CSV table of C-alpha atoms in Angstrom, one decimal:
chain,number,residue,atom,x,y,z
A,944,MET,CA,0.0,0.0,0.0
A,945,ALA,CA,3.0,2.3,0.5
A,946,TRP,CA,4.3,1.6,-3.0
A,947,PHE,CA,1.0,1.6,-4.8
A,948,PRO,CA,-1.4,4.1,-3.1
A,949,THR,CA,-3.2,5.2,-6.3
A,950,ASP,CA,-4.3,3.7,-9.6
A,951,ALA,CA,-1.7,5.9,-11.4
A,952,ASP,CA,1.1,4.2,-9.5
A,953,CYS,CA,-0.3,0.8,-10.4
A,954,LEU,CA,-0.5,1.8,-14.1
A,955,ASP,CA,3.1,3.0,-14.1
A,956,TYR,CA,4.3,-0.3,-12.6
A,957,LEU,CA,2.2,-2.3,-15.1
A,958,GLU,CA,3.6,-0.3,-18.0
A,959,TRP,CA,7.1,-1.0,-16.9
A,960,LEU,CA,6.3,-4.7,-16.7
A,961,ARG,CA,4.6,-4.8,-20.1
A,962,TRP,CA,7.0,-2.6,-22.0
A,963,PRO,CA,10.3,-2.6,-20.2
A,964,GLU,CA,12.2,-1.3,-23.2
A,965,GLY,CA,9.5,1.2,-24.2
A,966,PHE,CA,6.2,1.1,-25.9
A,967,VAL,CA,5.6,-1.5,-28.6
A,968,CYS,CA,2.3,-1.6,-30.3
A,969,PRO,CA,0.5,-5.0,-29.7
A,970,ARG,CA,-1.1,-4.8,-33.1
A,971,CYS,CA,1.6,-3.7,-35.6
A,972,GLY,CA,4.8,-3.9,-33.5
A,973,HIS,CA,5.7,-0.2,-34.0
A,974,ASP,CA,7.8,1.2,-31.2
A,975,VAL,CA,6.9,4.9,-31.6
A,976,GLY,CA,3.9,6.4,-29.9
A,977,TRP,CA,2.6,9.5,-28.1
A,978,ARG,CA,0.9,9.7,-24.7
A,979,LEU,CA,-2.5,11.2,-24.8
A,980,ALA,CA,-4.2,13.3,-22.1
A,981,ASP,CA,-6.4,10.4,-21.0
A,982,GLY,CA,-3.3,8.2,-20.3
A,983,ARG,CA,-3.5,6.1,-23.4
A,984,ILE,CA,-0.8,5.8,-26.0
A,985,TRP,CA,-1.4,6.6,-29.6
A,986,CYS,CA,0.6,4.4,-32.0
A,987,ALA,CA,2.4,6.2,-34.8
A,988,GLY,CA,2.3,3.1,-37.0
A,989,CYS,CA,-1.3,2.1,-37.1
A,990,GLY,CA,-3.0,5.0,-35.3
A,991,ARG,CA,-4.5,2.7,-32.7
A,992,ARG,CA,-4.9,4.0,-29.2
A,993,TRP,CA,-3.8,1.6,-26.4
A,994,SER,CA,-4.1,1.6,-22.7
A,995,VAL,CA,-1.7,-0.2,-20.4
A,996,THR,CA,-4.3,-2.7,-19.3
A,997,ALA,CA,-5.7,-3.4,-22.8
A,998,GLY,CA,-5.2,-7.0,-23.8
A,999,THR,CA,-4.4,-8.2,-20.2
A,1000,ILE,CA,-6.4,-9.8,-17.5
A,1001,PHE,CA,-7.1,-6.2,-16.2
A,1002,ASP,CA,-8.8,-5.3,-19.5
A,1003,ARG,CA,-12.2,-3.5,-18.9
A,1004,THR,CA,-12.1,-4.2,-15.2
A,1005,ARG,CA,-14.3,-2.0,-13.0
A,1006,THR,CA,-12.3,-2.9,-9.9
A,1007,PRO,CA,-9.7,-0.3,-8.9
A,1008,LEU,CA,-6.1,-1.4,-9.6
A,1009,THR,CA,-5.2,-0.7,-6.0
A,1010,VAL,CA,-7.6,-3.5,-5.0
A,1011,TRP,CA,-6.2,-5.7,-7.8
A,1012,PHE,CA,-2.6,-5.2,-6.5
A,1013,THR,CA,-3.6,-5.9,-2.9
A,1014,ALA,CA,-5.4,-9.1,-4.1
A,1015,CYS,CA,-2.2,-10.1,-6.0
A,1016,TRP,CA,-0.1,-9.5,-2.9
A,1017,LEU,CA,-2.3,-11.6,-0.7
A,1018,PHE,CA,-2.5,-14.3,-3.5
A,1019,ALA,CA,1.3,-14.4,-3.9
A,1020,THR,CA,2.5,-14.0,-0.3
A,1021,GLN,CA,0.2,-16.1,1.7
A,1022,LYS,CA,1.8,-19.5,2.4
A,1023,ASP,CA,-1.4,-21.5,1.8
A,1024,GLY,CA,-3.0,-19.0,-0.6
A,1025,VAL,CA,-6.3,-17.2,0.0
A,1026,SER,CA,-9.9,-18.3,-0.6
A,1027,ALA,CA,-12.6,-16.1,-2.2
A,1028,GLN,CA,-14.4,-15.6,1.1
A,1029,SER,CA,-11.2,-14.5,2.8
A,1030,LEU,CA,-10.3,-12.1,0.0
A,1031,GLN,CA,-13.8,-10.7,0.1
A,1032,ARG,CA,-13.6,-10.0,3.8
A,1033,ALA,CA,-10.0,-8.7,3.7
A,1034,LEU,CA,-10.6,-6.2,0.9
A,1035,ASP,CA,-14.3,-5.4,1.7
A,1036,ILE,CA,-15.4,-6.5,-1.7
A,1037,GLY,CA,-19.2,-6.2,-2.1
A,1038,SER,CA,-19.7,-9.4,-4.2
A,1039,TYR,CA,-18.4,-12.9,-3.6
A,1040,GLN,CA,-18.5,-13.5,-7.4
A,1041,THR,CA,-16.1,-10.5,-7.9
A,1042,ALA,CA,-13.6,-12.0,-5.4
A,1043,TRP,CA,-14.0,-15.4,-6.9
A,1044,ALA,CA,-13.5,-14.2,-10.5
A,1045,MET,CA,-10.4,-12.1,-9.5
A,1046,LEU,CA,-8.7,-15.2,-8.0
A,1047,HIS,CA,-9.6,-17.4,-11.0
A,1048,ARG,CA,-8.2,-14.8,-13.4
A,1049,LEU,CA,-4.9,-14.9,-11.4
A,1050,ARG,CA,-4.9,-18.7,-11.5
A,1051,ALA,CA,-5.4,-18.6,-15.3
A,1052,VAL,CA,-2.0,-16.8,-15.8
A,1053,LEU,CA,0.2,-19.0,-13.7
A,1054,ILE,CA,1.2,-21.4,-16.5
A,1055,ARG,CA,3.8,-19.9,-18.6
A,1056,PRO,CA,3.8,-21.0,-22.3
A,1057,GLY,CA,7.0,-22.9,-23.1
A,1058,ARG,CA,8.0,-23.6,-19.6
A,1059,GLU,CA,10.9,-26.0,-18.9
A,1060,ARG,CA,10.0,-29.7,-18.5
A,1061,LEU,CA,11.1,-31.8,-15.5
A,1062,GLN,CA,14.6,-33.3,-15.7
A,1063,GLY,CA,16.8,-35.8,-14.0
A,1064,ARG,CA,15.0,-38.5,-11.9
A,1065,VAL,CA,11.3,-38.0,-12.0
A,1066,GLU,CA,8.6,-40.0,-10.2
A,1067,VAL,CA,5.3,-40.3,-12.0
A,1068,ASP,CA,2.0,-41.7,-10.6
A,1069,GLU,CA,-1.7,-40.8,-10.6
A,1070,THR,CA,-4.2,-40.2,-7.8
A,1071,PHE,CA,-7.9,-39.3,-7.3
A,1072,ILE,CA,-8.7,-35.9,-6.1
A,1073,GLY,CA,-12.2,-34.8,-5.0
A,1074,GLY,CA,-14.7,-35.0,-2.3
A,1075,GLU,CA,-15.4,-38.1,-0.3
A,1076,GLU,CA,-17.5,-40.6,-2.3
A,1077,PRO,CA,-19.1,-43.6,-0.6
A,1078,GLY,CA,-18.2,-46.9,-2.2
A,1079,LEU,CA,-15.1,-45.7,-3.9
A,1080,ARG,CA,-12.0,-47.2,-2.2
A,1081,GLY,CA,-9.2,-45.6,-4.2
A,1082,GLY,CA,-7.0,-47.5,-6.5
A,1083,ARG,CA,-7.9,-46.8,-10.2
A,1084,GLN,CA,-11.7,-47.2,-9.8
A,1085,ARG,CA,-13.8,-44.8,-11.9
A,1086,GLY,CA,-16.1,-42.5,-10.0
A,1087,LYS,CA,-17.0,-38.9,-9.5
A,1088,LYS,CA,-13.5,-38.0,-8.4
A,1089,SER,CA,-11.0,-36.6,-10.9
A,1090,LEU,CA,-7.9,-38.6,-11.9
A,1091,VAL,CA,-4.8,-36.4,-11.6
A,1092,GLY,CA,-1.3,-37.3,-13.0
A,1093,VAL,CA,1.5,-36.2,-10.7
A,1094,ALA,CA,5.2,-35.9,-11.7
A,1095,VAL,CA,7.9,-34.8,-9.2
A,1096,GLU,CA,11.7,-34.3,-9.6
A,1097,VAL,CA,13.8,-36.3,-7.1
A,1098,ARG,CA,17.0,-34.7,-5.9
A,1099,GLU,CA,20.1,-36.6,-4.8
A,1100,PRO,CA,20.9,-37.5,-2.1
A,1101,LYS,CA,17.5,-36.3,-0.8
A,1102,GLY,CA,14.9,-33.6,-1.4
A,1103,LEU,CA,12.3,-32.7,-4.0
A,1104,GLY,CA,12.5,-30.4,-7.0
A,1105,ARG,CA,9.7,-29.1,-9.2
A,1106,CYS,CA,6.4,-30.8,-9.8
A,1107,ARG,CA,3.6,-31.0,-12.4
A,1108,MET,CA,0.0,-31.9,-11.9
A,1109,ALA,CA,-2.7,-32.3,-14.6
A,1110,ILE,CA,-6.1,-33.9,-14.9
A,1111,VAL,CA,-6.1,-37.0,-17.1
A,1112,PRO,CA,-9.2,-38.6,-18.7
A,1113,ASP,CA,-8.3,-42.1,-17.5
A,1114,ALA,CA,-5.4,-44.4,-16.5
A,1115,SER,CA,-4.8,-45.8,-20.0
A,1116,ALA,CA,-1.6,-45.5,-21.9
A,1117,ALA,CA,-3.3,-43.0,-24.3
A,1118,SER,CA,-3.7,-40.6,-21.4
A,1119,LEU,CA,-0.7,-41.2,-19.1
A,1120,GLN,CA,2.0,-41.3,-21.7
A,1121,PRO,CA,1.1,-37.9,-23.3
A,1122,PHE,CA,1.1,-36.5,-19.7
A,1123,ILE,CA,4.7,-37.7,-19.3
A,1124,ALA,CA,5.7,-36.4,-22.7
A,1125,ALA,CA,4.3,-32.9,-22.0
A,1126,ASN,CA,5.9,-32.5,-18.6
A,1127,VAL,CA,9.2,-34.6,-18.6
A,1128,GLU,CA,12.2,-33.8,-20.7
A,1129,PRO,CA,13.3,-36.8,-22.9
A,1130,GLY,CA,16.4,-38.5,-21.5
A,1131,ALA,CA,15.2,-38.3,-17.9
A,1132,THR,CA,14.7,-41.3,-15.7
A,1133,VAL,CA,11.0,-41.9,-15.1
A,1134,ILE,CA,10.2,-43.9,-12.0
A,1135,THR,CA,6.7,-45.5,-12.0
A,1136,ASP,CA,4.9,-48.5,-10.5
A,1137,GLY,CA,4.0,-51.6,-12.4
A,1138,TRP,CA,0.9,-50.3,-14.0
A,1139,TRP,CA,0.7,-51.5,-17.6
A,1140,SER,CA,0.0,-48.1,-19.1
A,1141,TYR,CA,3.5,-47.0,-18.4
A,1142,SER,CA,5.0,-49.8,-20.5
A,1143,GLY,CA,6.6,-48.5,-23.6
A,1144,ILE,CA,7.7,-45.0,-22.4
A,1145,GLN,CA,11.3,-46.0,-23.1
A,1146,ASP,CA,10.3,-45.7,-26.8
A,1147,LEU,CA,9.6,-42.0,-26.2
A,1148,GLY,CA,13.2,-41.4,-25.1
A,1149,TYR,CA,13.0,-42.0,-21.4
A,1150,VAL,CA,14.9,-44.4,-19.1
A,1151,HIS,CA,12.1,-46.4,-17.4
A,1152,ASP,CA,12.7,-47.4,-13.8
A,1153,ARG,CA,9.7,-49.7,-13.1
A,1154,ARG,CA,9.0,-50.7,-9.4
A,1155,SER,CA,6.5,-53.4,-8.7
A,1156,GLN,CA,4.3,-53.2,-5.7
A,1157,ARG,CA,3.6,-56.9,-5.7
A,1158,ALA,CA,7.4,-57.6,-5.6
A,1159,ALA,CA,7.7,-55.2,-2.7
A,1160,ARG,CA,5.0,-56.9,-0.7
A,1161,ARG,CA,6.7,-60.3,-1.3
A,1162,ARG,CA,9.9,-58.8,0.1
A,1163,GLY,CA,8.1,-57.5,3.1
A,1164,GLU,CA,8.5,-53.9,2.2
A,1165,ASP,CA,5.9,-51.1,2.2
A,1166,PRO,CA,4.7,-50.6,-1.4
A,1167,HIS,CA,3.9,-46.9,-0.6
A,1168,GLU,CA,7.6,-46.3,-0.1
A,1169,LEU,CA,8.4,-47.1,-3.7
A,1170,LEU,CA,7.2,-43.6,-4.9
A,1171,PRO,CA,7.5,-41.4,-1.8
A,1172,ALA,CA,7.8,-38.1,-3.7
A,1173,VAL,CA,4.6,-38.2,-5.7
A,1174,HIS,CA,2.7,-39.6,-2.6
A,1175,ARG,CA,4.0,-36.7,-0.5
A,1176,VAL,CA,3.1,-34.0,-3.2
A,1177,ALA,CA,-0.4,-35.6,-3.7
A,1178,SER,CA,-1.0,-35.6,0.0
A,1179,LEU,CA,0.1,-31.9,0.3
A,1180,ALA,CA,-2.3,-30.9,-2.5
A,1181,LYS,CA,-5.3,-32.7,-1.0
A,1182,ARG,CA,-4.5,-31.2,2.4
A,1183,TRP,CA,-4.2,-27.7,0.8
A,1184,LEU,CA,-7.6,-28.0,-0.9
A,1185,LEU,CA,-9.2,-29.2,2.3
A,1186,GLY,CA,-7.6,-26.5,4.4
A,1187,THR,CA,-7.7,-23.3,2.3
A,1188,HIS,CA,-10.7,-24.1,0.2
A,1189,GLN,CA,-12.5,-26.5,2.5
A,1190,GLY,CA,-12.5,-29.1,-0.2
A,1191,SER,CA,-15.3,-27.3,-2.1
A,1192,VAL,CA,-13.7,-27.4,-5.5
A,1193,GLU,CA,-15.7,-28.1,-8.6
A,1194,ALA,CA,-14.2,-30.7,-11.0
A,1195,THR,CA,-14.5,-28.1,-13.8
A,1196,HIS,CA,-12.2,-25.7,-11.9
A,1197,LEU,CA,-9.9,-28.3,-10.4
A,1198,GLN,CA,-7.1,-27.8,-12.9
A,1199,ALA,CA,-6.9,-24.1,-12.0
A,1200,TYR,CA,-6.4,-25.0,-8.4
A,1201,LEU,CA,-3.8,-27.6,-9.3
A,1202,ASP,CA,-1.9,-24.9,-11.3
A,1203,GLU,CA,-1.9,-22.7,-8.3
A,1204,PHE,CA,-0.6,-25.4,-6.0
A,1205,VAL,CA,2.2,-26.3,-8.5
A,1206,PHE,CA,3.1,-22.6,-8.8
A,1207,ARG,CA,3.4,-22.3,-5.0
A,1208,PHE,CA,5.2,-25.6,-4.6
A,1209,ASN,CA,7.8,-24.8,-7.2
A,1210,ARG,CA,8.5,-21.5,-5.4
A,1211,ARG,CA,8.4,-22.7,-1.8
A,1212,THR,CA,12.1,-22.0,-1.3
A,1213,SER,CA,11.9,-18.4,-2.6
A,1214,ARG,CA,13.2,-16.0,0.1
A,1215,SER,CA,11.5,-12.9,-1.3
A,1216,ARG,CA,7.8,-12.8,-1.4
A,1217,GLY,CA,8.0,-9.6,-3.4
A,1218,LEU,CA,9.6,-11.4,-6.3
A,1219,VAL,CA,6.7,-13.9,-6.4
A,1220,PHE,CA,4.3,-10.9,-6.4
A,1221,HIS,CA,6.4,-9.4,-9.2
A,1222,ARG,CA,6.2,-12.7,-11.1
A,1223,VAL,CA,2.4,-12.9,-10.8
A,1224,LEU,CA,1.9,-9.4,-12.2
A,1225,GLU,CA,4.5,-10.0,-15.0
A,1226,LEU,CA,2.5,-13.0,-16.1
A,1227,SER,CA,-0.8,-11.1,-15.8
A,1228,VAL,CA,0.2,-8.3,-18.3
A,1229,CYS,CA,1.4,-11.0,-20.8
A,1230,HIS,CA,-1.9,-13.0,-20.7
A,1231,GLU,CA,-4.9,-12.3,-22.8
A,1232,PRO,CA,-8.1,-11.1,-21.1
A,1233,VAL,CA,-10.1,-13.7,-19.2
A,1234,ARG,CA,-13.9,-12.9,-19.2
A,1235,TYR,CA,-16.3,-13.9,-16.5
A,1236,LYS,CA,-18.3,-15.9,-19.0
A,1237,ASP,CA,-15.2,-18.1,-19.7
A,1238,LEU,CA,-14.9,-18.9,-16.0
A,1239,ILE,CA,-18.5,-20.0,-15.1
A,1240,VAL,CA,-19.5,-23.6,-15.7
A,1241,ASP,CA,-23.2,-23.1,-16.8
A,1242,GLN,CA,-22.9,-20.3,-19.5
A,1243,GLN,CA,-26.4,-20.8,-21.0
A,1244,PRO,CA,-29.4,-19.5,-19.1
A,1245,LYS,CA,-32.3,-21.8,-18.6
A,1246,ARG,CA,-34.7,-21.1,-21.4
A,1247,ASN,CA,-37.7,-23.1,-20.1
A,1248,PRO,CA,-38.9,-22.6,-16.5
A,1249,PRO,CA,-39.2,-25.8,-14.5
A,1250,ALA,CA,-42.6,-27.4,-14.8
A,1251,GLY,CA,-44.6,-27.4,-11.6
A,1252,ARG,CA,-46.5,-30.3,-10.1
A,1253,ALA,CA,-50.1,-30.9,-11.2
A,1254,GLY,CA,-52.6,-29.3,-8.8
A,1255,TRP,CA,-49.9,-27.2,-7.2
A,1256,GLY,CA,-51.1,-26.0,-3.7
A,1257,HIS,CA,-54.3,-28.2,-3.8
A,1258,PRO,CA,-54.1,-31.6,-2.3
A,1259,PRO,CA,-56.3,-34.2,-4.2
A,1260,SER,CA,-58.4,-34.9,-1.1
A,1261,LEU,CA,-59.9,-31.4,-1.1
A,1262,GLY,CA,-61.3,-31.6,-4.6
A,1263,ARG,CA,-61.0,-28.5,-6.9
A,1264,PRO,CA,-64.1,-26.9,-8.5
A,1265,PRO,CA,-64.4,-27.2,-12.3
A,1266,ALA,CA,-62.6,-24.6,-14.3
A,1267,ASN,CA,-65.7,-23.3,-16.1
A,1268,ARG,CA,-67.8,-22.9,-12.9
A,1269,PRO,CA,-67.6,-19.4,-11.3
A,1270,TRP,CA,-66.9,-19.4,-7.6
A,1271,ARG,CA,-65.8,-17.0,-4.9
A,1272,LEU,CA,-64.0,-17.2,-1.5
A,1273,ALA,CA,-66.3,-17.1,1.5
């Protein structure tokens, strides 16, 4: 609040993040422009007028930038993140939907295009994430929960590196092998369990270290200790969802929450929270606008009203008078 007391200070910071070497027109790429009285920049190449927030997640926002910056600071500096209700109370935002949409817009920018894939020794497994469901006892059973692929770098002699998490349609080879190819650099050593869908990843350029849970049981070992890194990360993600968001995460928005967890986990050793705040804003001005209609699940309004029950408000035992017979209340 001391650095950004006004919207003008926020705009100046965003302009420095978006055009560190000076103005560059997003449309024609021309680098010469003139600042107008309303704060916009007039491009000398195409004649288009641009504001600093145009084409970013702050495009056409009616929320003051000072509120946006405070929300970004809370989002980036809180160890376990912030929920929409907490953000609404902290910033005195009038609508829960506004706070919820602000956080989801910030989550939408956390994945940088072309980011580096995991390297070295990488553990890969999958887990179910979602609310408690009676009759579903884990494993790879299909149900209402979402199946999430988890990949974690294993450091030597001990420690964890970066991680990746993504929802996969099922536990087949057609789903798990593309997840590995998208998140693990070829040449890395991929450590998995004995699930058949992981067979053949050596043909994709990986060194496959396959560890059988049945063989571990025969040796008297704990099968859960074969892949300790992915089990720890999956447990932390579930605990974070239950703690910060009370486990109330829709399956449609689960990937956005997983992206936030991965962003926090990969920066857990950062000593400067200000650099994380700087990184969130830097990603925000490089991302295209995210509209509210793109965030909600049910985008189409209900055209037909729900049909009421026959004889609404009149139990059959009372008997209703005929429709063509005039009558009045006594």
